[in-house]
């Protein structure tokens, strides 16, 4: 699939090479996982959209968060399900770039949305009298657009810079395409210096968002210490957010170190588990933790289930 040792038209994904004897089991589990992710996220999205009482900043941001989760997982699960049924695991050059773009923008958008959600909780708890004027629908819409468009642009720049590289190998030792994995296949490492610039800028932005979230919660915790009402609000709305933050950041860090520093001695199976962690845990845990913890969502969903059971009887 190479011409003049540089023109790659297809990539071979070798992440599934050690799972030949377990394909049927893995396919069933992966399909079940994807169906469950779609079910819980769509349930939350539909519940928020159709209940006018939930057309508030916190719920709108949560709806956006779940939509982003669906976009990210859709960039991975259909392809891996196809690969589990196929004897050869290939992806076109353009398809690989698109998948890498989807993965990168999904991660970046999640971080941006979680930062906006932390700001929303800061305003709600620390400045409650100004909440509706600060978090107006227009401003929330603006913040959502910023949370999607900025990662879109960052990811597009990274992928465009990657597309100009001459690659010396069509073999990717992963289940799916990621930008840094493609960059490592470059024939001339000197050419990748330009790719490092937006990559480091992305890491700095990511770190700044982390600092902003820490700053927000320092004020939130300080405010909640002396107020029973604020402590109750913190437990109901901030604990799910902190859980989402922890799950996402741990998953991303594990995969980051796996991509950049993983040794050849690390078993492929372990590398696969680490690689897909951010595509399994956050999309499942986020809607569940918010669905169970936020009273409005829980009551609305349970009420709908009770109503359907009553109709069936």
Short mmCIF file of C-alpha atoms in Angstrom, two decimals:
data_model
loop_
_atom_site.label_atom_id
_atom_site.label_comp_id
_atom_site.label_asym_id
_atom_site.label_seq_id
_atom_site.Cartn_x
_atom_site.Cartn_y
_atom_site.Cartn_z
CA UNK A 1 0.00 0.00 0.00
CA UNK A 2 3.03 2.23 -0.29
CA UNK A 3 4.61 3.96 -3.25
CA UNK A 4 8.23 5.16 -3.17
CA UNK A 5 8.25 4.12 0.52
CA UNK A 6 6.38 7.26 1.53
CA UNK A 7 2.90 7.36 0.00
CA UNK A 8 0.60 5.52 2.42
CA UNK A 9 -2.96 4.93 1.22
CA UNK A 10 -4.07 2.46 3.91
CA UNK A 11 -3.17 1.74 7.52
CA UNK A 12 -3.11 -1.70 9.11
CA UNK A 13 -4.37 -1.70 12.71
CA UNK A 14 -2.62 -4.43 14.69
CA UNK A 15 -4.35 -3.92 18.05
CA UNK A 16 -6.61 -6.96 17.57
CA UNK A 17 -3.94 -9.41 16.44
CA UNK A 18 -3.81 -11.18 19.82
CA UNK A 19 -7.58 -11.61 20.12
CA UNK A 20 -8.31 -14.02 17.22
CA UNK A 21 -9.72 -16.72 19.54
CA UNK A 22 -12.04 -14.33 21.36
CA UNK A 23 -13.55 -12.35 18.48
CA UNK A 24 -17.18 -13.45 19.04
CA UNK A 25 -17.06 -12.74 22.77
CA UNK A 26 -15.36 -9.36 22.25
CA UNK A 27 -17.82 -8.42 19.51
CA UNK A 28 -20.79 -9.23 21.77
CA UNK A 29 -19.35 -7.29 24.72
CA UNK A 30 -18.38 -4.29 22.54
CA UNK A 31 -21.81 -4.18 20.89
CA UNK A 32 -23.51 -4.42 24.29
CA UNK A 33 -21.29 -1.64 25.63
CA UNK A 34 -21.99 0.65 22.65
CA UNK A 35 -25.76 0.01 22.83
CA UNK A 36 -25.72 0.81 26.55
CA UNK A 37 -23.73 4.02 25.94
CA UNK A 38 -26.23 5.12 23.28
CA UNK A 39 -29.19 4.18 25.50
CA UNK A 40 -28.13 6.05 28.65
CA UNK A 41 -26.88 9.15 26.82
CA UNK A 42 -29.88 9.42 24.49
CA UNK A 43 -32.23 8.92 27.47
CA UNK A 44 -30.61 11.83 29.29
CA UNK A 45 -30.56 14.05 26.18
CA UNK A 46 -34.22 13.37 25.30
CA UNK A 47 -35.31 13.84 28.93
CA UNK A 48 -33.64 17.27 29.10
CA UNK A 49 -34.86 18.40 25.67
CA UNK A 50 -38.51 17.50 26.23
CA UNK A 51 -38.80 18.72 29.83
CA UNK A 52 -39.06 22.52 29.82
CA UNK A 53 -38.30 22.61 33.57
CA UNK A 54 -34.79 21.45 32.71
CA UNK A 55 -34.08 24.21 30.21
CA UNK A 56 -31.60 25.71 32.65
CA UNK A 57 -27.83 26.24 32.19
CA UNK A 58 -26.72 23.20 34.21
CA UNK A 59 -29.00 20.80 32.32
CA UNK A 60 -28.29 22.37 28.92
CA UNK A 61 -24.55 21.91 29.55
CA UNK A 62 -25.15 18.33 30.68
CA UNK A 63 -27.12 17.69 27.48
CA UNK A 64 -24.20 19.09 25.45
CA UNK A 65 -21.80 16.91 27.43
CA UNK A 66 -23.76 13.75 26.58
CA UNK A 67 -24.05 14.75 22.90
CA UNK A 68 -20.29 15.13 22.74
CA UNK A 69 -19.91 11.69 24.32
CA UNK A 70 -22.08 10.18 21.60
CA UNK A 71 -20.05 11.91 18.87
CA UNK A 72 -16.77 10.62 20.28
CA UNK A 73 -17.90 7.03 20.76
CA UNK A 74 -19.47 6.95 17.27
CA UNK A 75 -15.99 7.66 15.90
CA UNK A 76 -14.73 4.43 17.49
CA UNK A 77 -17.34 1.71 18.09
CA UNK A 78 -18.75 1.10 14.56
CA UNK A 79 -15.21 0.68 13.19
CA UNK A 80 -14.03 -1.63 15.97
CA UNK A 81 -17.19 -3.74 15.64
CA UNK A 82 -16.50 -4.10 11.90
CA UNK A 83 -12.86 -5.03 12.61
CA UNK A 84 -13.91 -7.72 15.09
CA UNK A 85 -15.85 -9.43 12.29
CA UNK A 86 -13.18 -8.90 9.65
CA UNK A 87 -10.02 -11.00 9.13
CA UNK A 88 -8.06 -7.92 7.99
CA UNK A 89 -8.03 -4.69 10.00
CA UNK A 90 -7.40 -1.81 7.64
CA UNK A 91 -8.49 1.80 7.45
CA UNK A 92 -7.97 4.25 4.61
CA UNK A 93 -5.53 7.13 5.01
CA UNK A 94 -8.32 9.71 4.92
CA UNK A 95 -10.49 7.57 7.23
CA UNK A 96 -7.62 7.38 9.73
CA UNK A 97 -7.20 11.17 9.71
CA UNK A 98 -10.95 11.64 10.21
CA UNK A 99 -10.98 9.19 13.14
CA UNK A 100 -7.95 10.92 14.69
CA UNK A 101 -9.74 14.26 14.28
CA UNK A 102 -12.92 12.94 15.94
CA UNK A 103 -10.97 11.48 18.88
CA UNK A 104 -8.97 14.67 19.45
CA UNK A 105 -11.94 17.04 19.18
CA UNK A 106 -14.00 14.73 21.44
CA UNK A 107 -11.37 14.85 24.21
CA UNK A 108 -10.79 18.60 23.88
CA UNK A 109 -14.53 19.37 23.84
CA UNK A 110 -15.09 17.27 26.96
CA UNK A 111 -12.40 19.26 28.80
CA UNK A 112 -13.86 22.59 27.61
CA UNK A 113 -17.44 21.62 28.53
CA UNK A 114 -16.37 20.42 31.99
CA UNK A 115 -14.62 23.77 32.54
CA UNK A 116 -17.82 25.64 31.64
CA UNK A 117 -19.78 23.33 33.98
CA UNK A 118 -17.36 24.10 36.82
CA UNK A 119 -17.84 27.83 36.18
CA UNK A 120 -21.61 27.29 36.24
CA UNK A 121 -21.36 25.59 39.65
CA UNK A 122 -19.09 28.38 40.92
CA UNK A 123 -21.62 31.06 39.95
CA UNK A 124 -24.59 29.02 41.29
CA UNK A 125 -23.01 28.50 44.72
CA UNK A 126 -20.73 31.51 45.20
CA UNK A 127 -22.82 34.18 43.44
CA UNK A 128 -26.43 32.86 43.55
CA UNK A 129 -28.10 36.29 43.31
CA UNK A 130 -26.29 37.01 40.05
CA UNK A 131 -26.67 33.51 38.61
CA UNK A 132 -29.44 34.16 36.07
CA UNK A 133 -27.89 37.39 34.84
CA UNK A 134 -24.42 35.83 34.44
CA UNK A 135 -25.54 32.45 33.09
CA UNK A 136 -28.16 33.78 30.68
CA UNK A 137 -29.30 31.55 27.81
CA UNK A 138 -27.39 33.71 25.32
CA UNK A 139 -24.17 33.39 27.32
CA UNK A 140 -24.64 29.65 27.81
CA UNK A 141 -25.16 29.24 24.06
CA UNK A 142 -22.00 31.29 23.44
CA UNK A 143 -20.01 29.14 25.89
CA UNK A 144 -21.30 25.95 24.25
CA UNK A 145 -20.30 27.21 20.80
CA UNK A 146 -16.87 28.11 22.20
CA UNK A 147 -16.58 24.62 23.76
CA UNK A 148 -17.20 22.98 20.39
CA UNK A 149 -15.66 25.38 17.87
CA UNK A 150 -12.34 25.95 19.69
CA UNK A 151 -11.54 22.20 19.97
CA UNK A 152 -12.71 21.80 16.36
CA UNK A 153 -10.17 24.40 15.21
CA UNK A 154 -7.36 23.04 17.43
CA UNK A 155 -7.98 19.50 16.18
CA UNK A 156 -8.24 20.62 12.54
CA UNK A 157 -4.87 22.41 12.74
CA UNK A 158 -3.23 19.33 14.28
CA UNK A 159 -4.66 17.00 11.60
CA UNK A 160 -3.82 19.35 8.72
CA UNK A 161 -0.20 19.51 9.91
CA UNK A 162 -0.14 15.72 10.20
CA UNK A 163 -1.52 15.28 6.67
CA UNK A 164 1.53 17.00 5.17
CA UNK A 165 3.97 14.43 6.63
CA UNK A 166 5.55 11.70 4.54
CA UNK A 167 5.01 8.39 6.30
CA UNK A 168 7.35 5.40 6.20
CA UNK A 169 5.06 2.75 7.62
CA UNK A 170 1.38 1.81 7.24
CA UNK A 171 1.31 -0.16 10.51
CA UNK A 172 -0.41 1.23 13.60
CA UNK A 173 -0.12 -0.81 16.80
CA UNK A 174 -3.47 0.31 18.16
CA UNK A 175 -7.18 -0.38 17.85
CA UNK A 176 -7.85 3.02 16.29
CA UNK A 177 -6.12 6.09 14.88
CA UNK A 178 -4.81 8.92 17.02
CA UNK A 179 -2.94 11.97 15.79
CA UNK A 180 0.28 11.37 17.73
CA UNK A 181 0.42 7.73 16.58
CA UNK A 182 0.29 8.86 12.93
CA UNK A 183 2.94 11.53 13.56
CA UNK A 184 5.32 8.87 14.93
CA UNK A 185 5.23 7.14 11.53
CA UNK A 186 6.87 10.15 9.82
CA UNK A 187 9.94 9.35 7.70
CA UNK A 188 11.75 12.51 8.81
CA UNK A 189 11.44 13.33 12.54
CA UNK A 190 12.63 16.88 11.86
CA UNK A 191 9.37 17.53 9.98
CA UNK A 192 7.34 16.77 13.11
CA UNK A 193 8.76 19.79 14.98
CA UNK A 194 6.00 21.95 13.48
CA UNK A 195 3.42 19.40 14.70
CA UNK A 196 4.75 19.77 18.24
CA UNK A 197 3.84 23.48 18.34
CA UNK A 198 0.01 23.10 18.27
CA UNK A 199 0.37 19.91 20.34
CA UNK A 200 2.16 21.81 23.14
CA UNK A 201 -0.30 24.70 22.82
CA UNK A 202 -3.12 22.16 23.27
CA UNK A 203 -1.41 20.76 26.38
CA UNK A 204 -1.02 24.30 27.80
CA UNK A 205 -4.71 25.06 27.13
CA UNK A 206 -5.61 21.73 28.74
CA UNK A 207 -3.49 22.60 31.81
CA UNK A 208 -5.03 26.10 32.04
CA UNK A 209 -8.51 24.57 32.02
CA UNK A 210 -7.41 22.28 34.82
CA UNK A 211 -6.15 25.24 36.86
CA UNK A 212 -9.40 27.11 36.17
CA UNK A 213 -11.43 24.14 37.44
CA UNK A 214 -9.26 23.90 40.59
CA UNK A 215 -9.66 27.68 41.14
CA UNK A 216 -13.47 27.40 40.75
CA UNK A 217 -13.74 24.56 43.25
CA UNK A 218 -11.49 26.27 45.79
CA UNK A 219 -14.06 29.07 45.98
CA UNK A 220 -16.99 26.63 45.90
CA UNK A 221 -15.61 24.54 48.80
CA UNK A 222 -14.75 27.70 50.74
CA UNK A 223 -18.35 28.92 50.33
CA UNK A 224 -19.86 25.53 51.23
CA UNK A 225 -17.94 25.06 54.48
CA UNK A 226 -20.15 27.36 56.54
CA UNK A 227 -23.48 26.78 54.79
CA UNK A 228 -25.65 23.67 55.19
CA UNK A 229 -27.75 24.62 52.15
CA UNK A 230 -24.67 25.07 49.96
CA UNK A 231 -23.23 21.78 51.20
CA UNK A 232 -26.41 20.01 50.08
CA UNK A 233 -26.21 21.76 46.69
CA UNK A 234 -22.54 20.79 46.44
CA UNK A 235 -23.26 17.11 47.14
CA UNK A 236 -26.09 16.99 44.60
CA UNK A 237 -24.59 18.93 41.67
CA UNK A 238 -20.82 19.14 42.20
CA UNK A 239 -20.07 15.54 43.17
CA UNK A 240 -21.26 14.21 39.76
CA UNK A 241 -19.17 16.89 38.05
CA UNK A 242 -16.07 16.01 40.09
CA UNK A 243 -16.63 12.32 39.30
CA UNK A 244 -16.78 13.13 35.57
CA UNK A 245 -13.64 15.25 35.86
CA UNK A 246 -11.71 12.55 37.68
CA UNK A 247 -12.79 9.77 35.29
CA UNK A 248 -11.97 11.75 32.15
CA UNK A 249 -8.63 13.13 33.31
CA UNK A 250 -7.36 9.79 34.62
CA UNK A 251 -8.42 8.06 31.39
CA UNK A 252 -6.74 10.71 29.20
CA UNK A 253 -3.52 10.70 31.25
CA UNK A 254 -3.25 6.92 31.09
CA UNK A 255 -3.69 6.95 27.33
CA UNK A 256 -1.29 9.90 26.93
CA UNK A 257 1.50 8.05 28.76
CA UNK A 258 0.58 4.85 26.92
CA UNK A 259 0.99 6.56 23.51
CA UNK A 260 4.13 8.50 24.30
CA UNK A 261 6.09 6.25 26.64
CA UNK A 262 4.69 2.70 26.40
CA UNK A 263 7.39 0.03 26.21
CA UNK A 264 7.38 -2.73 23.60
CA UNK A 265 7.34 -5.16 26.54
CA UNK A 266 3.86 -4.02 27.64
CA UNK A 267 1.30 -6.65 26.53
CA UNK A 268 -0.92 -5.52 23.64
CA UNK A 269 -4.05 -6.42 25.62
CA UNK A 270 -3.07 -4.06 28.44
CA UNK A 271 -2.30 -1.31 25.93
CA UNK A 272 -5.75 -1.82 24.36
CA UNK A 273 -7.49 -1.57 27.73
CA UNK A 274 -5.68 1.69 28.54
CA UNK A 275 -6.32 3.07 25.03
CA UNK A 276 -10.10 2.59 25.10
CA UNK A 277 -10.61 3.62 28.72
CA UNK A 278 -11.71 7.18 27.81
CA UNK A 279 -14.17 5.71 25.27
CA UNK A 280 -15.78 3.34 27.78
CA UNK A 281 -15.77 4.76 31.31
CA UNK A 282 -16.75 8.47 30.86
CA UNK A 283 -19.58 7.85 28.31
CA UNK A 284 -21.13 5.29 30.67
CA UNK A 285 -20.40 6.83 34.08
CA UNK A 286 -21.35 10.44 33.20
CA UNK A 287 -25.05 9.92 32.32
CA UNK A 288 -25.46 7.36 35.11
CA UNK A 289 -23.96 9.51 37.87
CA UNK A 290 -25.91 12.59 36.77
CA UNK A 291 -29.10 10.58 36.22
CA UNK A 292 -28.99 9.07 39.71
CA UNK A 293 -27.73 12.15 41.55
CA UNK A 294 -29.79 15.00 40.03
CA UNK A 295 -33.30 14.80 41.46
CA UNK A 296 -35.12 16.35 38.49
CA UNK A 297 -33.61 13.91 35.99
CA UNK A 298 -34.03 10.89 38.25
CA UNK A 299 -37.68 11.67 39.02
CA UNK A 300 -38.48 12.38 35.37
CA UNK A 301 -36.93 9.12 34.12
CA UNK A 302 -38.38 6.96 36.91
CA UNK A 303 -41.77 8.65 36.43
CA UNK A 304 -41.68 7.82 32.72
CA UNK A 305 -40.77 4.17 33.42
CA UNK A 306 -43.55 3.87 36.04
CA UNK A 307 -46.08 5.37 33.60
CA UNK A 308 -45.14 2.87 30.85
CA UNK A 309 -45.35 -0.09 33.26
CA UNK A 310 -48.79 1.12 34.35
CA UNK A 311 -49.92 1.33 30.72
CA UNK A 312 -48.72 -2.23 30.03
CA UNK A 313 -50.77 -3.53 32.96
#
